[in-house]
Amino acid sequence: LYALAPLRALLPEHAEVLDGLDLGPALALTVEAGRAVAALRDNDPGPARALPWHAPEALRCHVPPPLLAELALAAADAGDADARAVLDEVPGLRRWLQRLADRPGPLAPSAAARLAVLPARPGYDVHVRMLGGLTVERTDGVAVDEARTGRTRVRQLLGALVVRGRISRAELAARLWPDLPAEKAAANLRANLRHLQAALQPDRPADEPPWFVQGAGDAIALADEGITVDVHRFDDHVDRAVQAEGAGLPSVALVEYQAALTEYHGDLLPGLDDAEVEVERVRLASLAHAARCRVGELVLARGEPEAALREAAAALRLEPLSERAHRLFVRAHLAVGSTAQARTVGRALVATLAAEGLRPDDETAALLRRIQVDIT
């Protein structure tokens, strides 16, 4: 389905077939976008201007970024503000504009002009680590000014960009300074954003737009390229692990869970008092605990109880009341022949739950009865 727009745009021999298909509104719009690209190549911007830029979700879903950039640029040149907003958010925009600027055609001058005001990617990348504490590193080995990145509001600003993604300046200012008038909050945001930009790009000329934290209209966001965040890498690995499990590929899932856990070094931005960060902190901690338990279950299933013991102990450090981790601990002890230790773990769990006014769930209770641990 993602290929429909390129097929219609670039293979005219298939145009009649694609135009005649009854695809439903979303995919019909995709074919229409391909038809608009073909028209642009014939110096006709009319179909590009006619696309529904005020509601671009289907275009973003089904039109590849290079073609979407071409269409949005043509419509923006014709004065469509909605198309201009879509153009600003095309992933990898600099790359696609460079292609258009290098290709002879009516869009080349406009693409070159927009390239001139886009931020230039520095000669180094930035790695941001937030799990277990904030560290910011440049790939060229130059130290980042920790006096700037260590400021509480700068940490909150980075946290908001990671948690929310693209966020409006007004919303961000109101969230960080809810008790201040809008003008004062906006001034504070500008000051802290300058601290962040100066830490990430200290040598950036004053007249050059920043790269790593970019603005588009009233919104700001981390760049699509050149800056990586451990939170995003952690989430990506967990997502791929879940997909692998759904596809019946436990060995692939195990590798992805283990990769996720190499990113998780502790709580998200520990010590930072921020409501949204706290919600994200709890989410990530729960995922890390679940991943640790799942790694233990998978290695136990393939006959490695010693490794499962390590994973169970690590999971319990993350969540001492976790019945899932305790069950893994018990089963791993049984697998290495330590029935007495399994009972010790079971009795400790019963006592811990009782102290919290809780009782073991059905699965835990069945396991404890199996090893003759009293749960009453």
Short mmCIF file of C-alpha atoms in Angstrom, two decimals:
data_model
loop_
_atom_site.label_atom_id
_atom_site.label_comp_id
_atom_site.label_asym_id
_atom_site.label_seq_id
_atom_site.Cartn_x
_atom_site.Cartn_y
_atom_site.Cartn_z
CA LEU A 1 0.00 0.00 0.00
CA TYR A 2 2.91 2.34 0.72
CA ALA A 3 3.99 1.87 -2.90
CA LEU A 4 0.74 3.09 -4.46
CA ALA A 5 1.76 6.74 -4.68
CA PRO A 6 5.22 6.01 -6.20
CA LEU A 7 3.67 3.51 -8.64
CA ARG A 8 1.16 6.07 -9.85
CA ALA A 9 3.75 8.84 -9.94
CA LEU A 10 6.65 7.08 -11.61
CA LEU A 11 5.20 4.29 -13.75
CA PRO A 12 2.82 5.87 -16.25
CA GLU A 13 2.13 2.51 -17.87
CA HIS A 14 0.15 1.56 -14.75
CA ALA A 15 -1.75 4.85 -14.50
CA GLU A 16 -4.93 3.66 -16.21
CA VAL A 17 -5.14 0.54 -14.03
CA LEU A 18 -4.59 2.40 -10.76
CA ASP A 19 -6.95 5.24 -11.67
CA GLY A 20 -9.69 2.72 -12.39
CA LEU A 21 -9.51 0.87 -9.06
CA ASP A 22 -12.15 1.35 -6.38
CA LEU A 23 -9.83 1.65 -3.37
CA GLY A 24 -11.85 3.55 -0.82
CA PRO A 25 -11.26 7.16 0.21
CA ALA A 26 -7.87 6.85 1.95
CA LEU A 27 -6.10 4.83 -0.74
CA ALA A 28 -7.85 6.72 -3.51
CA LEU A 29 -6.26 9.85 -2.02
CA THR A 30 -2.91 8.07 -2.12
CA VAL A 31 -3.31 7.37 -5.84
CA GLU A 32 -4.41 10.97 -6.29
CA ALA A 33 -1.17 12.09 -4.64
CA GLY A 34 0.78 9.94 -7.08
CA ARG A 35 -1.17 11.49 -9.92
CA ALA A 36 -0.27 14.95 -8.57
CA VAL A 37 3.44 14.04 -8.55
CA ALA A 38 3.19 12.91 -12.17
CA ALA A 39 1.52 16.24 -13.02
CA LEU A 40 4.31 18.13 -11.27
CA ARG A 41 6.85 16.34 -13.41
CA ASP A 42 4.90 17.79 -16.37
CA ASN A 43 5.08 21.28 -14.82
CA ASP A 44 1.43 21.24 -13.67
CA PRO A 45 1.18 22.13 -9.94
CA GLY A 46 -2.62 22.25 -9.96
CA PRO A 47 -3.28 18.70 -8.65
CA ALA A 48 -0.72 19.21 -5.88
CA ARG A 49 -2.49 22.37 -4.74
CA ALA A 50 -5.84 20.53 -4.79
CA LEU A 51 -4.78 17.87 -2.26
CA PRO A 52 -6.46 18.13 1.18
CA TRP A 53 -3.58 19.76 3.03
CA HIS A 54 -5.94 20.81 5.81
CA ALA A 55 -6.35 17.09 6.72
CA PRO A 56 -3.06 15.45 5.72
CA GLU A 57 -3.13 12.30 7.88
CA ALA A 58 -3.71 9.89 4.98
CA LEU A 59 -0.99 11.61 2.94
CA ARG A 60 1.49 11.24 5.80
CA CYS A 61 0.56 7.57 6.22
CA HIS A 62 0.75 6.48 2.60
CA VAL A 63 2.98 8.91 0.68
CA PRO A 64 6.75 8.42 1.11
CA PRO A 65 8.60 11.47 2.49
CA PRO A 66 10.44 12.35 -0.77
CA LEU A 67 7.17 12.60 -2.73
CA LEU A 68 5.33 14.27 0.15
CA ALA A 69 8.04 16.92 0.33
CA GLU A 70 7.74 17.57 -3.40
CA LEU A 71 3.96 17.89 -3.27
CA ALA A 72 3.94 20.06 -0.14
CA LEU A 73 6.61 22.35 -1.56
CA ALA A 74 4.59 22.91 -4.72
CA ALA A 75 1.42 23.65 -2.75
CA ALA A 76 3.29 25.86 -0.27
CA ASP A 77 4.77 27.86 -3.15
CA ALA A 78 1.21 28.47 -4.27
CA GLY A 79 0.42 30.00 -0.90
CA ASP A 80 -1.19 27.07 0.96
CA ALA A 81 -0.34 27.55 4.65
CA ASP A 82 -1.48 24.03 5.55
CA ALA A 83 0.89 22.56 2.98
CA ARG A 84 3.69 24.67 4.43
CA ALA A 85 2.99 23.18 7.87
CA VAL A 86 3.07 19.66 6.41
CA LEU A 87 6.34 20.43 4.63
CA ASP A 88 7.97 21.56 7.88
CA GLU A 89 7.21 18.16 9.46
CA VAL A 90 8.38 15.86 6.64
CA PRO A 91 11.03 13.51 8.08
CA GLY A 92 14.50 14.10 6.63
CA LEU A 93 13.33 17.29 4.91
CA ARG A 94 16.82 18.61 4.18
CA ARG A 95 17.66 15.48 2.17
CA TRP A 96 14.54 15.70 0.01
CA LEU A 97 14.87 19.42 -0.58
CA GLN A 98 18.48 18.88 -1.65
CA ARG A 99 17.30 16.33 -4.22
CA LEU A 100 14.73 18.79 -5.56
CA ALA A 101 17.28 21.62 -5.64
CA ASP A 102 19.71 19.42 -7.59
CA ARG A 103 17.10 18.32 -10.12
CA PRO A 104 16.29 20.75 -12.93
CA GLY A 105 12.69 21.86 -12.71
CA PRO A 106 10.36 24.59 -11.48
CA LEU A 107 10.76 23.57 -7.84
CA ALA A 108 14.55 23.76 -7.81
CA PRO A 109 14.83 27.49 -6.93
CA SER A 110 12.26 27.21 -4.17
CA ALA A 111 13.89 24.10 -2.73
CA ALA A 112 17.29 25.83 -2.75
CA ALA A 113 15.84 28.88 -1.03
CA ARG A 114 14.29 26.77 1.73
CA LEU A 115 17.52 24.82 2.15
CA ALA A 116 19.33 28.07 2.81
CA VAL A 117 17.23 28.76 5.92
CA LEU A 118 17.11 25.20 7.25
CA PRO A 119 19.41 24.27 10.11
CA ALA A 120 22.67 22.65 9.06
CA ARG A 121 23.57 19.32 10.66
CA PRO A 122 26.78 19.62 12.71
CA GLY A 123 29.73 17.35 12.08
CA TYR A 124 28.96 15.34 15.22
CA ASP A 125 25.96 13.55 16.71
CA VAL A 126 24.59 13.79 20.24
CA HIS A 127 23.64 10.90 22.52
CA VAL A 128 21.27 11.69 25.38
CA ARG A 129 20.92 9.26 28.27
CA MET A 130 18.12 9.83 30.75
CA LEU A 131 17.70 6.38 32.32
CA GLY A 132 19.58 6.41 35.61
CA GLY A 133 20.60 10.05 35.30
CA LEU A 134 21.09 12.67 32.60
CA THR A 135 24.23 12.56 30.49
CA VAL A 136 24.72 14.23 27.12
CA GLU A 137 27.66 13.18 24.95
CA ARG A 138 29.00 14.33 21.59
CA THR A 139 30.41 11.75 19.20
CA ASP A 140 33.45 13.94 18.50
CA GLY A 141 34.60 13.64 22.11
CA VAL A 142 34.11 17.31 23.00
CA ALA A 143 32.64 17.68 26.48
CA VAL A 144 29.14 19.07 26.86
CA ASP A 145 28.66 21.92 29.33
CA GLU A 146 27.10 20.09 32.29
CA ALA A 147 26.41 23.36 34.08
CA ARG A 148 23.82 24.05 31.40
CA THR A 149 22.34 20.55 30.98
CA GLY A 150 22.24 20.07 34.76
CA ARG A 151 19.82 22.95 35.29
CA THR A 152 16.47 21.70 36.59
CA ARG A 153 14.42 23.51 33.97
CA VAL A 154 16.70 22.33 31.16
CA ARG A 155 16.25 18.75 32.38
CA GLN A 156 12.48 19.30 32.45
CA LEU A 157 12.63 20.77 28.96
CA LEU A 158 14.52 17.74 27.63
CA GLY A 159 12.15 15.42 29.48
CA ALA A 160 9.13 17.09 27.88
CA LEU A 161 10.62 16.82 24.39
CA VAL A 162 11.27 13.11 24.91
CA VAL A 163 7.90 12.34 26.52
CA ARG A 164 5.74 14.51 24.28
CA GLY A 165 7.71 14.71 21.05
CA ARG A 166 6.67 17.85 19.19
CA ILE A 167 5.14 20.35 21.60
CA SER A 168 4.06 23.96 21.26
CA ARG A 169 6.11 26.62 22.98
CA ALA A 170 3.02 28.01 24.67
CA GLU A 171 2.03 24.63 26.10
CA LEU A 172 5.56 23.87 27.23
CA ALA A 173 5.96 27.26 28.93
CA ALA A 174 2.62 26.84 30.72
CA ARG A 175 3.58 23.35 31.85
CA LEU A 176 6.99 24.33 33.22
CA TRP A 177 5.85 27.61 34.81
CA PRO A 178 2.13 27.18 35.55
CA ASP A 179 2.06 29.92 38.18
CA LEU A 180 3.58 32.65 36.01
CA PRO A 181 1.90 34.98 33.51
CA ALA A 182 2.17 33.74 29.93
CA GLU A 183 4.74 36.41 28.91
CA LYS A 184 7.03 35.66 31.86
CA ALA A 185 6.73 31.90 31.30
CA ALA A 186 7.58 32.36 27.62
CA ALA A 187 10.64 34.44 28.54
CA ASN A 188 11.81 31.73 30.95
CA LEU A 189 11.36 29.10 28.24
CA ARG A 190 13.45 31.12 25.79
CA ALA A 191 16.22 31.50 28.36
CA ASN A 192 16.35 27.79 29.19
CA LEU A 193 16.10 26.83 25.54
CA ARG A 194 19.15 29.02 24.92
CA HIS A 195 21.01 27.12 27.64
CA LEU A 196 20.10 23.81 25.99
CA GLN A 197 21.03 24.99 22.49
CA ALA A 198 24.32 26.40 23.76
CA ALA A 199 25.16 23.08 25.42
CA LEU A 200 24.36 21.06 22.30
CA GLN A 201 25.83 23.46 19.71
CA PRO A 202 28.16 25.91 21.47
CA ASP A 203 29.86 27.00 18.22
CA ARG A 204 26.67 27.63 16.23
CA PRO A 205 26.65 31.04 14.52
CA ALA A 206 23.96 33.32 15.92
CA ASP A 207 22.23 33.66 12.55
CA GLU A 208 22.08 29.89 11.91
CA PRO A 209 19.04 27.87 13.08
CA PRO A 210 19.81 25.15 15.64
CA TRP A 211 19.86 21.52 14.55
CA PHE A 212 19.32 19.22 17.51
CA VAL A 213 16.27 21.02 18.93
CA GLN A 214 14.35 22.48 16.04
CA GLY A 215 11.42 24.84 15.79
CA ALA A 216 8.62 24.76 13.26
CA GLY A 217 6.16 27.58 13.76
CA ASP A 218 5.12 27.60 17.42
CA ALA A 219 6.31 24.03 18.03
CA ILE A 220 9.69 22.62 19.01
CA ALA A 221 10.97 19.06 18.78
CA LEU A 222 14.12 17.00 18.75
CA ALA A 223 15.66 16.54 15.31
CA ASP A 224 14.86 13.37 13.37
CA GLU A 225 18.56 12.76 12.75
CA GLY A 226 21.78 13.31 14.66
CA ILE A 227 20.40 12.99 18.19
CA THR A 228 19.58 9.71 19.90
CA VAL A 229 17.87 9.12 23.24
CA ASP A 230 18.17 5.96 25.32
CA VAL A 231 14.44 6.09 26.12
CA HIS A 232 13.60 5.81 22.44
CA ARG A 233 16.07 2.98 21.90
CA PHE A 234 14.66 1.12 24.91
CA ASP A 235 11.10 1.47 23.59
CA ASP A 236 12.13 0.39 20.09
CA HIS A 237 13.76 -2.80 21.38
CA VAL A 238 10.74 -3.65 23.55
CA ASP A 239 8.38 -3.08 20.62
CA ARG A 240 10.43 -5.36 18.39
CA ALA A 241 10.56 -8.01 21.12
CA VAL A 242 6.77 -7.98 21.48
CA GLN A 243 6.37 -8.22 17.71
CA ALA A 244 8.79 -11.17 17.60
CA GLU A 245 6.86 -12.97 20.31
CA GLY A 246 3.65 -12.39 18.40
CA ALA A 247 5.30 -13.91 15.33
CA GLY A 248 6.39 -16.98 17.29
CA LEU A 249 10.10 -16.06 17.32
CA PRO A 250 11.17 -16.33 20.98
CA SER A 251 14.90 -16.35 20.18
CA VAL A 252 14.57 -13.03 18.35
CA ALA A 253 12.45 -11.66 21.18
CA LEU A 254 15.12 -12.65 23.70
CA VAL A 255 17.80 -10.72 21.82
CA GLU A 256 15.59 -7.63 21.67
CA TYR A 257 14.63 -7.79 25.35
CA GLN A 258 18.29 -8.10 26.29
CA ALA A 259 19.16 -5.14 24.06
CA ALA A 260 16.41 -3.10 25.72
CA LEU A 261 17.81 -3.88 29.16
CA THR A 262 21.29 -2.68 28.17
CA GLU A 263 19.68 0.76 27.77
CA TYR A 264 17.91 0.72 31.13
CA HIS A 265 20.27 1.91 33.88
CA GLY A 266 17.65 3.13 36.31
CA ASP A 267 14.74 5.53 36.69
CA LEU A 268 14.06 8.21 34.11
CA LEU A 269 15.67 11.49 35.21
CA PRO A 270 15.84 10.45 38.89
CA GLY A 271 15.21 13.22 41.37
CA LEU A 272 13.35 15.42 38.89
CA ASP A 273 9.99 16.46 40.32
CA ASP A 274 7.78 16.62 37.25
CA ALA A 275 4.32 15.05 36.96
CA GLU A 276 4.60 13.95 33.33
CA VAL A 277 8.13 12.65 33.81
CA GLU A 278 6.91 10.65 36.80
CA VAL A 279 4.20 8.98 34.70
CA GLU A 280 6.80 8.09 32.08
CA ARG A 281 9.22 6.98 34.79
CA VAL A 282 6.69 4.46 36.11
CA ARG A 283 5.87 3.22 32.59
CA LEU A 284 9.50 2.59 31.74
CA ALA A 285 10.21 0.91 35.08
CA SER A 286 7.27 -1.45 34.54
CA LEU A 287 8.49 -2.31 31.04
CA ALA A 288 12.02 -2.91 32.33
CA HIS A 289 10.71 -5.23 35.04
CA ALA A 290 8.55 -7.13 32.54
CA ALA A 291 11.47 -7.42 30.12
CA ARG A 292 13.75 -8.71 32.86
CA CYS A 293 11.17 -11.33 33.86
CA ARG A 294 10.61 -12.36 30.27
CA VAL A 295 14.33 -12.78 29.65
CA GLY A 296 14.48 -15.02 32.70
CA GLU A 297 11.52 -17.07 31.53
CA LEU A 298 12.99 -17.51 28.07
CA VAL A 299 16.44 -18.54 29.24
CA LEU A 300 14.89 -20.93 31.77
CA ALA A 301 12.80 -22.47 28.97
CA ARG A 302 15.93 -23.13 26.93
CA GLY A 303 17.66 -24.84 29.83
CA GLU A 304 19.73 -22.10 31.47
CA PRO A 305 18.45 -21.93 35.08
CA GLU A 306 21.61 -20.21 36.35
CA ALA A 307 20.99 -17.29 34.01
CA ALA A 308 17.32 -17.33 35.00
CA LEU A 309 18.33 -16.94 38.67
CA ARG A 310 20.29 -13.79 37.81
CA GLU A 311 17.39 -12.35 35.85
CA ALA A 312 14.91 -13.13 38.63
CA ALA A 313 17.12 -11.43 41.21
CA ALA A 314 17.47 -8.36 38.95
CA ALA A 315 13.70 -8.25 38.42
CA LEU A 316 13.13 -8.36 42.17
CA ARG A 317 15.48 -5.44 42.65
CA LEU A 318 13.25 -3.49 40.29
CA GLU A 319 10.01 -4.63 41.92
CA PRO A 320 10.36 -6.43 45.28
CA LEU A 321 6.64 -7.31 45.43
CA SER A 322 6.54 -8.85 41.95
CA GLU A 323 4.91 -12.26 42.11
CA ARG A 324 6.01 -12.95 38.54
CA ALA A 325 9.66 -12.43 39.49
CA HIS A 326 9.26 -14.54 42.65
CA ARG A 327 7.72 -17.37 40.63
CA LEU A 328 10.65 -17.21 38.22
CA PHE A 329 13.06 -17.28 41.18
CA VAL A 330 11.33 -20.35 42.64
CA ARG A 331 11.25 -22.21 39.32
CA ALA A 332 14.90 -21.43 38.62
CA HIS A 333 15.89 -22.74 42.06
CA LEU A 334 13.93 -25.90 41.38
CA ALA A 335 15.61 -26.26 38.00
CA VAL A 336 19.07 -26.24 39.60
CA GLY A 337 17.90 -28.71 42.26
CA SER A 338 17.69 -26.25 45.17
CA THR A 339 14.28 -27.16 46.56
CA ALA A 340 15.16 -25.81 50.00
CA GLN A 341 16.09 -22.43 48.51
CA ALA A 342 12.89 -22.44 46.47
CA ARG A 343 10.90 -22.91 49.70
CA THR A 344 12.86 -20.12 51.37
CA VAL A 345 11.99 -17.78 48.52
CA GLY A 346 8.36 -18.88 48.67
CA ARG A 347 8.07 -18.30 52.42
CA ALA A 348 9.69 -14.88 52.08
CA LEU A 349 7.16 -13.96 49.41
CA VAL A 350 4.21 -15.02 51.55
CA ALA A 351 5.55 -12.97 54.47
CA THR A 352 6.21 -9.93 52.29
CA LEU A 353 2.74 -10.03 50.78
CA ALA A 354 1.13 -10.51 54.19
CA ALA A 355 2.95 -7.45 55.51
CA GLU A 356 1.28 -5.48 52.73
CA GLY A 357 -2.12 -7.02 53.44
CA LEU A 358 -1.98 -9.12 50.25
CA ARG A 359 -2.34 -12.78 49.38
CA PRO A 360 -0.67 -14.70 46.54
CA ASP A 361 -2.59 -14.85 43.29
CA ASP A 362 -3.82 -18.18 41.95
CA GLU A 363 -0.73 -18.96 39.84
CA THR A 364 1.62 -18.16 42.71
CA ALA A 365 -0.48 -20.11 45.20
CA ALA A 366 -0.42 -23.22 42.98
CA LEU A 367 3.38 -23.03 42.69
CA LEU A 368 3.78 -22.57 46.46
CA ARG A 369 1.53 -25.54 47.22
CA ARG A 370 3.64 -27.59 44.84
CA ILE A 371 6.74 -26.95 46.95
CA GLN A 372 4.76 -27.33 50.20
CA VAL A 373 4.84 -23.71 51.35
CA ASP A 374 1.96 -22.73 53.64
CA ILE A 375 0.09 -19.73 52.25
CA THR A 376 -2.49 -19.41 55.03
#
